[in-house]
Every structure is written in C-alpha cells, then in structure tokens.
Amino acid sequence: MATPSSLLLFIASLLHLLQWILEKSQATRLAQRLLLWVLAAGPIPQHVAFVMDGNRRYARSKGKIVQEGHGDGYMALRRVLEICLRLNVRCVSVYAFAIDNFKRSPDEVEALMYLAESKLLELCAHGNLLQEYDVRLNVIGRTELFPEYVQKAVVKAEGMTRKNNRSILNVCMPYSSRDEMTAAVESSIREALEKGDNDLSTIENITEDTINSHLMSVQRGSPPLDILVRTSGVKRLSDYMLWQASPVRSIMNHALRPVQCCENTQIHFNKTYWPDFGLFDFVPIILKWQRSVWFRQYEVSSRR
Amino acid sequence: MVLAYLCLALLHAVYSLVVLSISFFKHLTRPNPLPLNASRRRVPQHLAVLFVPETDFDQGTNEHCILESVQRAILWCQQVGIPQLSVYDADDIILNNIGSIERVPTLYSSSQEPKVDRERIHYPPTPPLSDYAESRPLSPSEDSAIGQKSFITLAISSPRATTRHSKNSGSLTLHILTREASKPAIAAMTRSIARAERKNAKSQTKLSISTLEAHLEGKHGLSPPNFMILHPIHPSKYHRSPIELHGYPPWQIRLTEIYCNRFRKQYEGRLMWFLPSHVSSALLSSSLTEWEFREALDQFAGAEMRLGK
C-alpha cells in the first residue's frame, strides 16, 4: 500500500518539477512545438468540442473576481485553440454562452457581453490567431438574443475571417442543443414543404440524415464530432451538441458493413477548471483518440 | 517523419505506464460506496442504463450479461425506490429477448412475486398529428405497416416486502428502448409535423423547443432520465477508449448525469489478452454489479446541478 503510493507521489513530483522547469525556461515553446509535432505524426481528430466550464469556480478558488475568471478562461481558449491548430484539427467548437446563461446576474451577463464583443474582434483582427492559422469563425446560436453591439461585433468578426478555409472555429453562443435541433427540424419541414408542393414523398424522405444536414453547425461546414471535452469535473452534457455526441454505430453488424473509422464521439469529463486547462490535459485526450483509431483499424484488418 | 513516429510510440508507451500506475493506485485507494439502502441526499427519479455489447464476444455471452444486468437493475431500483428505469442497447438485444425480462420473478421467492402488469408499445408518431394526439394505442397487427417499434413500457408492480420506504417505492416503470427511439424518432416526429403542416399550407412553420418537447417527452414520448449508467460488457477493453453514447436518444440527455465505471476487471483484461475469445469472454464479460450500482448512486447524490446559473 505504501510503496505504490510513494512511488506515484515521486512520479507526480517529478512531472511537476519537469512542468515547472518547462514553464520557467525559454524552452517551453520549443518543447511544446516538439511534442505537438510528435503527436501530429499519428491520427488526429477532425472536430473537437469543448464545454468551457469552471471559470467561476476557478476564480473563487484563486480569490479572484468572477470577471477575471472569465478573462482567464479566454486566455485558456487561445492556448487550447493554438494547440489544436498546430495539430491540424480541422474544426474546434466551444460552448461560450448558453441560452440559459441569460439567467445569471445582470452584472455578470453584461461583463460577459463586453468580453464577447472585445475578444471576438481581437481574435479575428489582422495578424491575430485566426488570421495566422487561416481559421474561419462561425458564431453558432441565436445571436438575435444578444444586445445590438454584440450582434454587430459578431457580423464584423465573421466577415473578417470569411475567406479563411484551413480550419473552423465554432463559437457557440447563445446556444443550446435543443434549440439547434428544433431549428433543424423546422428548416427540414420547410424545405420539404417548399420542394414537393403536393408530393408526399419529399416528406416521407425526411430521415435523421436530413435533420443532421440542417443543423446549424453542420451547415457551416463542421465535420462529424470526434471528441467532446467537458472540464471542471461535471459529468453532464448540459445541452451541448447532444445530437452530435450520440451517433450510432452498430457493434454487432459492423463486420458486415463498410467500416468507417471513428464515427463515434469520445466524451471526456476532465477535472481541471477551464482556465487551467492546457497542453498536459489535452495530450492524454489525443493519445486516447489515437489508440482507439489504431485499435479499430486493427480490429477491422484482423476481421478481413 | 520516422523519427516523429518513433517518438510517438515512445510517448504512448510512457503514457501507458503512467495510466497503469495511476489506475493501480486508484484501485487500491478507491472508497467503498455506501450500502444500497443507505439514505442518500438525492436518488434519481429516472435511471437509464446504456449497455455496450462487445464485438469479440459471442452473442450468447452478450445477451446473458445484458439480460442479467437488466434483471438486477430492476430489483435494485425497486429496493432504492427509483420509479422509472430505461434500458438501451444499440443492437436491440434487450428488445429481442423481452420474454426473459417478463420472467423476472425468478429473482424473488415465490411469496413476493412481482407482476408485469401491462405492456404498452410505443410507435414512432407516423400517423398524422391529429391522430397521434389522441390517446390511441396501436394494435400490434399494424406493426408491419408502421415499421419498427420505438420503445416498450412495462409496469412492474412492487414485491410486498419493499414497500416500507414510501408509498410508491417498489413499483417500477421499465422502458425498453430501441434504436428507433433515438434519432429515427425525431425524424418520424418531423415527418408527422410536416404532414400536418401540409394541410394548413398557408401558415409558415414555426416550432419551439416546448412543442418538440411535448412531442418527444409528452404523453406518448419518452421522459428524460436524470441519471445514466454506462455499462460496457467488456469493461477492460472499453477502459482503453473514452465514454461514448452509442446513439442513446439525444433529445432526452440534456441534463443527464453520466456514470461509467472504468476500473472493473482491468488487470484480468490485461493479463488474459492471449486467450482465445470464447475463453476470455466467459472470464471477462461482466454484468452490472451491486458495487457499481451503489457507487453510481453515490456519484449522483454528490452531483451539483446549477441549470445554467
């Protein structure tokens, strides 16, 4: 009992020491890039989504005010986004603001609105992250619920990155998955009614794929969701990408079908508060993804 | 490139060691969950159990484990006082073996036999909306015309011995979900709304979340679970890959707390990789255990719900 725990403590302290040295020295950036270069040699997910949870608990634990917590959360977003882009992840989605978040105190909501306005424009500005990595920004959600100045910022920011097409950043705000599904159902119906005037077959041809293709995130070019990360130890999806996170892959029949690798969504519940989330939290997630891809490839090849 | 690949292999090896030691440590230090009948701060009102069958195992093993787990879950839910239980697997194994679930009494002594009262079969809302809104249970003879069932509800009455907790303790509503209850049900609802809209062609289709909620969760719909236990039949293999939802009905899992035990039979799995699959399937497959169930209840009792605030 004592031996493994002391061994583990030893390993943990070694890792912490290593992390500390890396943080302090100028070598950090270089070491990170090396690590990411190594990781990028294996399979890389196409679409990663984050529920950026824990800003307020982080602020409380550090004795900061809530607004500072959100500010640090934005810095974490920049950090994680850059990691993903260096790894060539094609699409990154983040849950920035839930429709339900309007229920929070007016002070906090207002501060978040100002943060959203200024940071959206900052991210998209000339020479900043999104331009450097050729990323198109999509704001997914019911933006009409925002105050006017934020709506203007959204339009402007999206316009600034419209021509970029190497990667996609979906900032989901004010978003809820049920709202996205409802809108998809609604537009599927409209399309069917417009197309086939008096023809029932267009209606009968509505399938789950039809609805899927009408989801706002899919229409803006997002590939199927590969990984969903929720931070701060909460083990719920809280109305985020419910449809995308629950794809079906029949296990029993999959020997009979042409198997596509990795059509499932891996869900990670991470204990770290979002502002603390960084490379050392993200690397294990990528490693697990790579294993499951290799494992599935092995399964498929051994079955043939 | 080759160098990067070698480094990546090394990284994976180191990571394996770290994971192994951490999980070993956790295995030694994990606390024992509270007993089944302990009073917890919160008990789920609707529990879902999602089973993940294993490709490497033969069908019989998968069926046996899942059905045994379902029977156990029914028993424990009655003991704890959970009034609703949904069970789901992506391959409809439970549905195809529904007969064995109706024979639940084997779990009890003969004096306290629970009875499966009535059976309600829910179809996707394929008839026009107006028909659907009426409470019109469809007869099974229409089955072939309509297509697959969406889910089946069984009412299981309580064994007398467990009614001491509260008045509704022990009686259980069991939903057996099929693949059709998932996204196909949303598609079916979409078609039925579209058909209704086609008749009053003038109006512009406007839907709200509450309209859809009424369709999907209402009288003939499926209520959302507030807790989900993810139970892979081959835990040690599943341990290597993260949680997946395997097509569980997406609309309903908005606020569902999710539990998955990642540490069952992990070492056995690692030690027995060389065995032929029919041998290892007998040794490694596992049904839901009471330990797991108690730990899950503890997690649910400790969860904090903020609902966006």
XYZ file of C-alpha atoms in Angstrom:
613
model
C 0.000 0.000 0.000
C 2.745 2.411 0.962
C 5.072 1.517 -1.878
C 2.836 2.303 -4.852
C 1.525 5.488 -3.308
C 5.009 6.813 -2.536
C 6.171 5.762 -5.972
C 3.284 7.598 -7.512
C 3.946 10.678 -5.451
C 7.534 10.523 -6.613
C 6.498 10.290 -10.254
C 3.979 13.084 -9.792
C 6.518 15.362 -8.168
C 8.991 14.586 -10.944
C 6.400 15.542 -13.516
C 5.570 18.705 -11.644
C 9.238 19.582 -11.473
C 9.517 18.974 -15.170
C 6.489 21.128 -15.825
C 7.903 23.873 -13.621
C 11.247 23.806 -15.396
C 9.492 23.892 -18.746
C 7.363 26.809 -17.626
C 10.274 28.800 -16.333
C 12.757 28.245 -19.099
C 12.621 29.724 -22.559
C 12.480 26.181 -23.856
C 8.761 25.885 -23.132
C 7.549 26.964 -26.502
C 10.079 24.867 -28.301
C 9.318 21.786 -26.219
C 5.604 22.238 -26.795
C 6.069 22.504 -30.501
C 8.218 19.395 -30.488
C 5.574 17.499 -28.561
C 2.840 18.643 -30.917
C 4.959 17.728 -33.921
C 5.380 14.239 -32.482
C 1.651 13.942 -31.757
C 0.749 15.084 -35.245
C 2.534 12.038 -36.671
C -0.417 9.888 -35.553
C -4.093 10.179 -36.454
C -5.668 13.483 -35.472
C -9.387 14.091 -34.815
C -11.214 16.356 -37.236
C -13.611 18.007 -34.847
C -13.046 18.691 -31.154
C -15.577 20.468 -28.943
C -15.072 21.993 -25.519
C -17.546 22.876 -22.804
C -15.544 25.644 -21.161
C -16.789 25.104 -17.650
C -15.343 26.171 -14.322
C -14.350 29.836 -14.815
C -16.231 30.973 -11.741
C -15.106 28.137 -9.506
C -11.559 28.810 -10.676
C -11.900 32.498 -9.767
C -13.319 31.625 -6.367
C -10.535 29.157 -5.653
C -7.909 31.764 -6.521
C -9.660 34.587 -4.672
C -10.279 36.500 -7.910
C -13.473 38.194 -9.011
C -15.734 36.326 -11.428
C -14.892 38.592 -14.377
C -11.215 37.757 -14.008
C -12.132 34.092 -14.120
C -13.855 34.635 -17.458
C -10.851 36.617 -18.696
C -8.520 33.764 -17.796
C -10.978 31.431 -19.491
C -10.492 33.383 -22.694
C -6.723 33.011 -22.381
C -7.224 29.251 -21.980
C -9.321 29.260 -25.143
C -6.491 30.932 -27.072
C -3.998 28.446 -25.677
C -6.098 25.373 -26.470
C -7.080 26.699 -29.871
C -3.451 27.180 -30.820
C -2.636 23.624 -29.713
C -5.489 22.267 -31.837
C -4.465 24.312 -34.849
C -0.853 23.192 -34.576
C -2.140 19.621 -34.540
C -4.163 20.322 -37.699
C -7.533 19.742 -36.087
C -9.920 20.873 -38.764
C -12.719 22.150 -36.577
C -12.842 23.372 -32.979
C -16.157 24.156 -31.271
C -16.515 25.892 -27.941
C -19.540 26.423 -25.727
C -19.101 30.092 -24.887
C -22.558 31.075 -23.720
C -25.690 29.014 -23.128
C -29.156 30.429 -23.701
C -29.769 29.540 -20.053
C -26.819 31.723 -19.024
C -29.024 34.784 -19.512
C -30.483 33.724 -16.159
C -27.286 34.749 -14.387
C -26.930 38.045 -12.540
C -27.245 41.087 -14.853
C -23.762 42.253 -13.847
C -22.150 39.009 -14.905
C -24.142 38.791 -18.131
C -23.161 42.339 -19.031
C -19.499 41.657 -18.317
C -19.686 38.555 -20.493
C -21.258 40.538 -23.322
C -18.423 43.080 -23.235
C -15.906 40.248 -23.099
C -17.549 38.556 -26.086
C -17.573 41.751 -28.127
C -13.955 42.715 -27.491
C -12.460 39.235 -27.700
C -14.274 38.250 -30.894
C -12.841 41.271 -32.653
C -9.427 40.703 -31.071
C -9.294 37.073 -32.219
C -10.167 37.973 -35.775
C -8.007 41.052 -36.034
C -5.263 41.268 -38.621
C -2.202 39.296 -37.539
C -4.017 37.560 -34.708
C -4.550 33.854 -34.134
C -7.379 33.215 -36.586
C -5.685 35.057 -39.440
C -2.319 33.496 -38.708
C -3.736 29.965 -38.929
C -6.264 30.701 -41.673
C -9.310 29.938 -39.496
C -12.898 30.836 -40.305
C -15.007 31.978 -37.347
C -18.634 30.854 -37.038
C -20.861 32.078 -34.278
C -23.428 29.308 -33.792
C -26.626 30.042 -31.916
C -29.417 32.556 -31.561
C -27.365 35.712 -31.881
C -30.538 37.778 -32.107
C -30.820 37.375 -28.332
C -27.620 39.401 -27.876
C -27.595 43.150 -27.352
C -27.100 45.039 -30.581
C -23.441 45.942 -30.101
C -22.543 42.263 -29.681
C -24.558 41.354 -32.775
C -22.604 43.936 -34.747
C -19.335 42.509 -33.439
C -20.431 39.014 -34.479
C -21.205 40.119 -38.029
C -17.965 42.032 -38.255
C -15.810 39.231 -36.846
C -17.366 36.622 -39.131
C -16.845 38.928 -42.069
C -13.162 39.392 -41.250
C -12.483 35.651 -41.450
C -14.944 34.696 -44.176
C -12.265 33.885 -46.724
C -10.205 31.677 -44.423
C -10.685 27.996 -45.033
C -7.994 25.844 -43.497
C -9.846 25.375 -40.209
C -13.086 26.338 -38.498
C -13.735 27.801 -35.068
C -17.347 27.472 -33.931
C -18.090 29.786 -31.036
C -21.451 28.571 -29.762
C -23.371 31.467 -28.207
C -26.135 31.872 -27.144
C -26.502 28.207 -27.839
C -28.453 25.215 -26.715
C -28.500 21.889 -28.452
C -32.270 21.567 -28.193
C -32.583 24.930 -29.861
C -30.245 23.786 -32.645
C -32.243 20.570 -33.090
C -35.548 22.452 -33.097
C -34.276 24.823 -35.758
C -33.024 21.866 -37.826
C -36.395 20.120 -37.599
C -38.136 23.340 -38.556
C -35.998 24.007 -41.594
C -36.214 20.346 -42.699
C -40.000 20.682 -42.708
C -39.896 23.988 -44.549
C -37.585 22.607 -47.174
C -39.756 19.540 -47.694
C -42.911 21.635 -47.992
C -41.325 24.065 -50.416
C -39.782 21.391 -52.607
C -42.628 18.981 -53.117
C -45.753 21.101 -53.429
C -48.326 18.374 -53.328
C -45.979 15.476 -53.178
C -45.874 13.385 -50.025
C -42.643 11.675 -50.953
C -40.438 14.622 -50.016
C -41.973 14.496 -46.575
C -41.600 10.739 -46.326
C -37.969 11.077 -47.291
C -37.091 13.085 -44.192
C -34.651 10.962 -42.237
C -32.199 11.592 -39.445
C -29.630 12.477 -42.094
C -31.926 15.230 -43.369
C -32.140 16.718 -39.909
C -28.432 16.290 -39.381
C -27.671 18.242 -42.532
C -29.882 21.092 -41.315
C -28.053 21.535 -38.020
C -26.540 24.989 -37.922
C -23.063 23.708 -37.099
C -23.167 21.205 -39.954
C -24.419 23.809 -42.401
C -21.477 25.987 -41.510
C -19.143 23.187 -42.579
C -18.374 21.300 -39.383
C -17.325 17.669 -39.836
C -18.794 14.982 -37.525
C -17.835 15.451 -33.890
C -14.944 13.255 -32.789
C -14.168 14.432 -29.271
C -16.180 16.347 -26.700
C -14.371 17.628 -23.614
C -16.176 18.914 -20.562
C -13.984 20.496 -17.918
C -14.321 21.044 -14.174
C -15.468 17.540 -13.285
C -19.137 17.886 -14.246
C -20.400 14.690 -15.857
C -23.219 16.058 -17.960
C -23.583 17.459 -21.465
C -25.750 20.375 -20.303
C -27.490 20.886 -23.621
C -24.335 20.967 -25.707
C -24.139 19.116 -29.031
C -26.423 16.326 -27.843
C -27.256 15.223 -31.364
C -23.638 15.270 -32.492
C -22.397 13.422 -29.411
C -24.681 10.438 -29.821
C -24.019 8.819 -33.192
C -24.955 5.193 -33.763
C -22.511 2.565 -34.761
C -23.927 -0.886 -34.569
C -21.364 -3.091 -32.955
C -22.809 -6.439 -33.915
C -23.263 -5.602 -37.577
C -20.147 -3.726 -38.129
C -18.295 -6.640 -39.633
C -20.855 -6.665 -42.415
C -20.705 -3.007 -43.218
C -18.013 -0.930 -44.774
C -16.495 0.377 -41.588
C -15.510 3.954 -41.341
C -13.048 4.593 -38.624
C -14.009 6.634 -35.642
C -17.532 7.628 -36.362
C -18.180 7.635 -32.644
C -17.809 10.631 -30.413
C -15.494 10.225 -27.466
C -16.598 12.115 -24.409
C -14.140 13.240 -21.766
C -15.054 14.577 -18.364
C -11.966 16.398 -17.162
C -11.489 17.556 -13.605
C -9.458 20.675 -14.434
C -11.179 24.054 -14.322
C -11.267 25.534 -17.809
C -8.835 28.447 -17.164
C -6.250 25.883 -16.003
C -6.812 23.604 -18.992
C -3.724 23.239 -21.122
C -1.390 21.001 -23.043
C -0.954 18.487 -20.243
C -4.698 17.941 -20.054
C -5.136 17.754 -23.792
C -2.305 15.390 -24.717
C -3.848 12.341 -22.954
C -7.102 13.005 -24.806
C -5.288 12.921 -28.130
C -3.326 9.830 -27.129
C -6.558 8.027 -26.285
C -8.031 9.063 -29.591
C -5.016 7.725 -31.460
C -5.239 4.423 -29.614
C -8.869 3.929 -30.412
C -8.225 4.680 -34.080
C -5.383 2.203 -34.234
C -7.368 -0.311 -32.268
C -10.307 -0.073 -34.636
C -8.053 -0.319 -37.667
C -6.522 -3.436 -36.155
C -9.959 -4.901 -35.442
C -11.092 -4.268 -38.984
C -7.966 -5.687 -40.566
C -7.988 -8.779 -38.378
C -11.564 -9.466 -39.365
C -10.847 -9.459 -43.065
C 8.704 11.683 -40.072
C 10.009 8.299 -38.985
C 11.621 9.991 -36.014
C 8.328 11.598 -35.052
C 6.621 8.252 -35.331
C 9.172 6.602 -33.065
C 8.812 9.390 -30.538
C 5.051 8.985 -30.673
C 5.383 5.268 -29.971
C 7.626 6.087 -27.027
C 5.140 8.655 -25.787
C 2.351 6.109 -25.920
C 4.470 3.608 -24.014
C 5.259 6.121 -21.278
C 1.618 7.134 -21.149
C 0.548 3.513 -20.741
C 2.837 3.152 -17.750
C 1.528 6.336 -16.171
C -2.092 5.290 -16.711
C -1.378 1.836 -15.380
C 0.221 3.147 -12.196
C -2.439 5.765 -11.617
C -5.255 3.286 -12.103
C -3.493 0.783 -9.862
C -3.235 3.442 -7.194
C -6.880 4.357 -7.599
C -7.806 0.705 -7.461
C -6.150 0.429 -4.062
C -7.491 3.621 -2.622
C -10.996 3.847 -4.028
C -13.548 4.214 -1.257
C -16.266 1.686 -0.672
C -19.646 3.018 -1.763
C -22.485 3.355 0.715
C -24.761 0.337 1.089
C -27.727 0.066 -1.258
C -30.314 1.027 1.322
C -28.382 3.921 2.859
C -30.242 7.211 2.686
C -28.705 9.441 0.040
C -29.160 13.150 -0.473
C -30.756 12.556 -3.854
C -31.949 9.474 -5.658
C -32.565 9.581 -9.421
C -36.218 9.625 -10.400
C -35.459 8.158 -13.787
C -32.429 5.969 -14.301
C -31.134 4.947 -17.714
C -28.767 2.069 -18.257
C -26.883 2.023 -21.535
C -25.328 -1.325 -22.390
C -22.376 -1.640 -24.713
C -22.132 -5.158 -26.168
C -18.747 -6.441 -27.162
C -17.902 -7.478 -30.713
C -15.329 -10.030 -29.660
C -17.797 -11.954 -27.548
C -20.343 -14.314 -28.977
C -23.967 -13.254 -28.982
C -24.938 -15.591 -26.164
C -22.463 -14.012 -23.744
C -23.615 -10.519 -24.609
C -27.258 -11.459 -24.242
C -26.688 -13.254 -20.981
C -24.801 -10.342 -19.406
C -27.230 -7.699 -20.561
C -30.336 -9.562 -19.504
C -28.872 -10.475 -16.151
C -27.951 -6.815 -15.640
C -31.451 -5.672 -16.555
C -32.983 -8.072 -14.067
C -30.612 -6.934 -11.359
C -31.226 -3.272 -12.131
C -34.991 -3.810 -11.833
C -34.507 -5.366 -8.420
C -32.188 -2.635 -7.136
C -34.349 0.170 -8.474
C -37.268 -1.294 -6.552
C -35.198 -1.518 -3.413
C -33.843 2.007 -3.653
C -37.140 3.496 -4.764
C -36.300 4.605 -8.294
C -39.681 4.772 -10.059
C -38.501 4.771 -13.705
C -35.874 2.724 -15.471
C -34.876 2.912 -19.135
C -32.638 0.311 -20.678
C -30.969 0.715 -24.049
C -28.510 -1.019 -26.296
C -27.742 -0.077 -29.864
C -28.335 -3.596 -31.188
C -31.826 -4.143 -29.765
C -30.629 -7.168 -27.804
C -32.950 -6.380 -24.900
C -35.976 -5.974 -27.137
C -35.312 -9.247 -28.893
C -35.188 -11.037 -25.566
C -38.051 -9.261 -23.905
C -39.586 -12.571 -22.880
C -36.848 -13.263 -20.389
C -37.360 -9.906 -18.691
C -41.011 -10.658 -18.148
C -39.906 -13.700 -16.237
C -38.315 -11.525 -13.578
C -39.964 -13.476 -10.714
C -37.047 -15.900 -10.710
C -35.269 -13.291 -8.671
C -37.762 -13.413 -5.852
C -39.000 -16.016 -3.513
C -42.410 -17.215 -4.614
C -44.328 -15.286 -1.943
C -43.276 -11.890 -3.256
C -43.640 -12.331 -6.970
C -43.766 -9.030 -8.804
C -46.057 -8.959 -11.746
C -45.594 -7.394 -15.078
C -48.911 -5.604 -15.265
C -49.388 -4.335 -18.717
C -47.418 -3.675 -21.745
C -47.527 -0.560 -23.820
C -45.851 -0.417 -27.149
C -44.905 2.988 -28.439
C -44.604 3.571 -32.107
C -42.963 6.497 -33.744
C -45.646 9.073 -34.487
C -46.238 8.016 -38.063
C -49.992 8.701 -38.331
C -50.986 12.326 -38.878
C -50.548 14.595 -35.935
C -54.226 14.824 -35.066
C -54.473 11.073 -34.709
C -51.301 10.967 -32.759
C -52.513 13.467 -30.230
C -55.400 11.252 -29.255
C -54.538 8.504 -26.874
C -54.848 5.724 -29.331
C -52.674 2.732 -28.578
C -51.921 0.979 -31.808
C -52.575 -2.681 -32.023
C -49.639 -4.931 -32.803
C -51.285 -6.030 -36.036
C -50.477 -2.626 -37.501
C -46.853 -3.240 -36.716
C -45.760 -4.290 -40.180
C -47.439 -1.332 -41.803
C -45.891 1.167 -39.480
C -42.399 -0.127 -39.150
C -40.354 -0.705 -36.098
C -41.360 -0.122 -32.547
C -39.838 2.837 -30.812
C -39.869 1.672 -27.250
C -41.826 -0.612 -24.959
C -43.056 0.235 -21.499
C -43.639 -2.373 -18.847
C -45.181 -1.659 -15.484
C -43.754 -3.858 -12.800
C -45.627 -3.908 -9.528
C -43.833 -3.986 -6.254
C -42.969 -7.008 -4.236
C -44.690 -6.514 -0.893
C -41.581 -6.644 1.225
C -40.017 -3.449 -0.101
C -42.908 -1.052 0.320
C -41.737 0.290 3.631
C -39.888 3.325 2.260
C -42.673 5.353 0.735
C -45.951 4.713 -0.902
C -44.689 4.463 -4.445
C -41.480 2.667 -3.605
C -41.122 -0.623 -5.356
C -43.424 -0.169 -8.308
C -41.388 0.433 -11.368
C -41.943 1.610 -14.901
C -39.499 -0.029 -17.247
C -38.834 1.413 -20.703
C -37.077 -0.804 -23.188
C -35.588 1.498 -25.778
C -34.689 0.526 -29.295
C -32.603 2.268 -31.879
C -35.846 3.679 -33.268
C -36.363 5.682 -30.082
C -33.250 7.681 -30.887
C -32.792 9.963 -33.874
C -35.291 7.998 -36.023
C -37.999 9.050 -33.547
C -37.076 12.693 -34.095
C -37.187 12.124 -37.847
C -40.589 10.432 -37.528
C -41.875 13.353 -35.499
C -40.571 15.729 -38.145
C -42.465 13.836 -40.841
C -45.680 13.832 -38.868
C -45.468 17.567 -38.200
C -44.694 18.138 -41.877
C -47.763 16.160 -42.896
C -49.939 18.204 -40.582
C -48.391 21.444 -41.830
C -49.027 20.475 -45.419
C -52.773 20.548 -44.793
C -52.845 24.107 -43.494
C -50.487 25.248 -46.195
C -50.850 28.967 -45.582
C -49.032 29.155 -42.293
C -45.260 29.443 -42.068
C -43.851 26.596 -39.992
C -42.716 27.843 -36.599
C -41.608 25.426 -33.947
C -40.491 25.991 -30.410
C -38.479 23.837 -28.057
C -41.549 23.256 -25.920
C -43.534 21.976 -28.929
C -40.871 19.420 -29.653
C -40.578 18.595 -26.012
C -44.297 17.887 -25.861
C -43.928 15.515 -28.811
C -40.823 13.727 -27.677
C -41.320 13.655 -23.943
C -45.068 14.047 -23.632
C -47.776 11.507 -23.148
C -46.530 9.069 -25.761
C -42.947 10.174 -25.595
C -40.008 9.179 -23.533
C -39.243 11.129 -20.398
C -35.630 12.242 -19.927
C -33.511 10.282 -17.457
C -31.722 12.301 -14.812
C -29.036 9.702 -14.399
C -27.345 7.275 -16.748
C -25.165 4.263 -16.012
C -22.985 3.276 -18.912
C -22.277 -0.419 -18.705
C -19.838 -1.976 -21.155
C -19.932 -5.770 -21.203
C -16.190 -5.926 -21.628
C -15.007 -3.294 -19.193
C -11.285 -3.780 -19.544
C -11.352 -3.286 -23.272
C -13.728 -0.391 -23.036
C -11.481 1.138 -20.442
C -8.993 1.920 -23.153
C -11.382 4.135 -25.035
C -13.313 7.037 -23.545
C -17.041 7.230 -22.930
C -19.318 7.091 -25.967
C -23.080 7.399 -26.103
C -23.832 4.799 -28.801
C -26.858 6.581 -30.174
C -28.824 6.991 -26.958
C -31.816 9.282 -27.695
C -30.100 12.683 -27.844
C -33.059 14.921 -27.027
C -33.527 13.365 -23.614
C -29.964 13.518 -22.268
C -29.713 17.281 -21.867
C -29.257 17.243 -18.099
C -28.432 13.593 -17.569
C -25.623 12.877 -15.165
C -23.426 10.148 -16.649
C -21.639 7.400 -14.754
C -19.227 4.833 -16.100
C -17.067 2.517 -14.047
C -13.690 2.353 -15.731
C -11.931 0.032 -13.340
C -13.702 -3.281 -13.468
C -11.608 -6.310 -14.323
C -8.927 -4.142 -15.747
C -5.997 -6.298 -14.711
C -7.651 -9.528 -15.704
C -8.136 -7.984 -19.128
C -4.513 -7.030 -19.417
C -3.304 -10.424 -18.272
C -5.560 -12.502 -20.458
C -5.169 -10.883 -23.818
C -3.610 -14.027 -25.277
C -6.571 -16.297 -24.552
C -8.921 -17.263 -27.387
C -12.017 -15.113 -27.359
C -14.507 -17.786 -26.319
C -12.470 -18.477 -23.188
C -11.826 -14.871 -22.337
C -15.428 -13.889 -22.968
C -16.542 -16.220 -20.219
C -13.946 -14.817 -17.849
C -14.059 -11.153 -18.694
C -17.643 -10.368 -19.548
C -19.462 -8.845 -16.648
C -22.971 -7.954 -15.668
C -23.887 -4.918 -13.652
C -22.670 -5.431 -10.090
C -24.197 -4.104 -6.919
C -20.907 -2.398 -6.082
C -21.082 -0.488 -9.348
C -24.710 0.411 -8.791
C -24.014 1.745 -5.300
C -21.038 3.745 -6.496
C -23.184 5.207 -9.263
C -25.862 6.264 -6.774
C -23.175 7.928 -4.670
C -21.963 9.896 -7.684
C -25.479 11.053 -8.438
C -26.098 12.093 -4.839
C -22.934 14.193 -4.910
C -23.572 15.946 -8.235
C -24.313 19.643 -8.235
C -26.984 20.947 -10.617
C -26.838 24.625 -11.494
C -29.057 24.725 -14.584
C -27.165 27.481 -16.337
C -26.959 29.812 -13.380
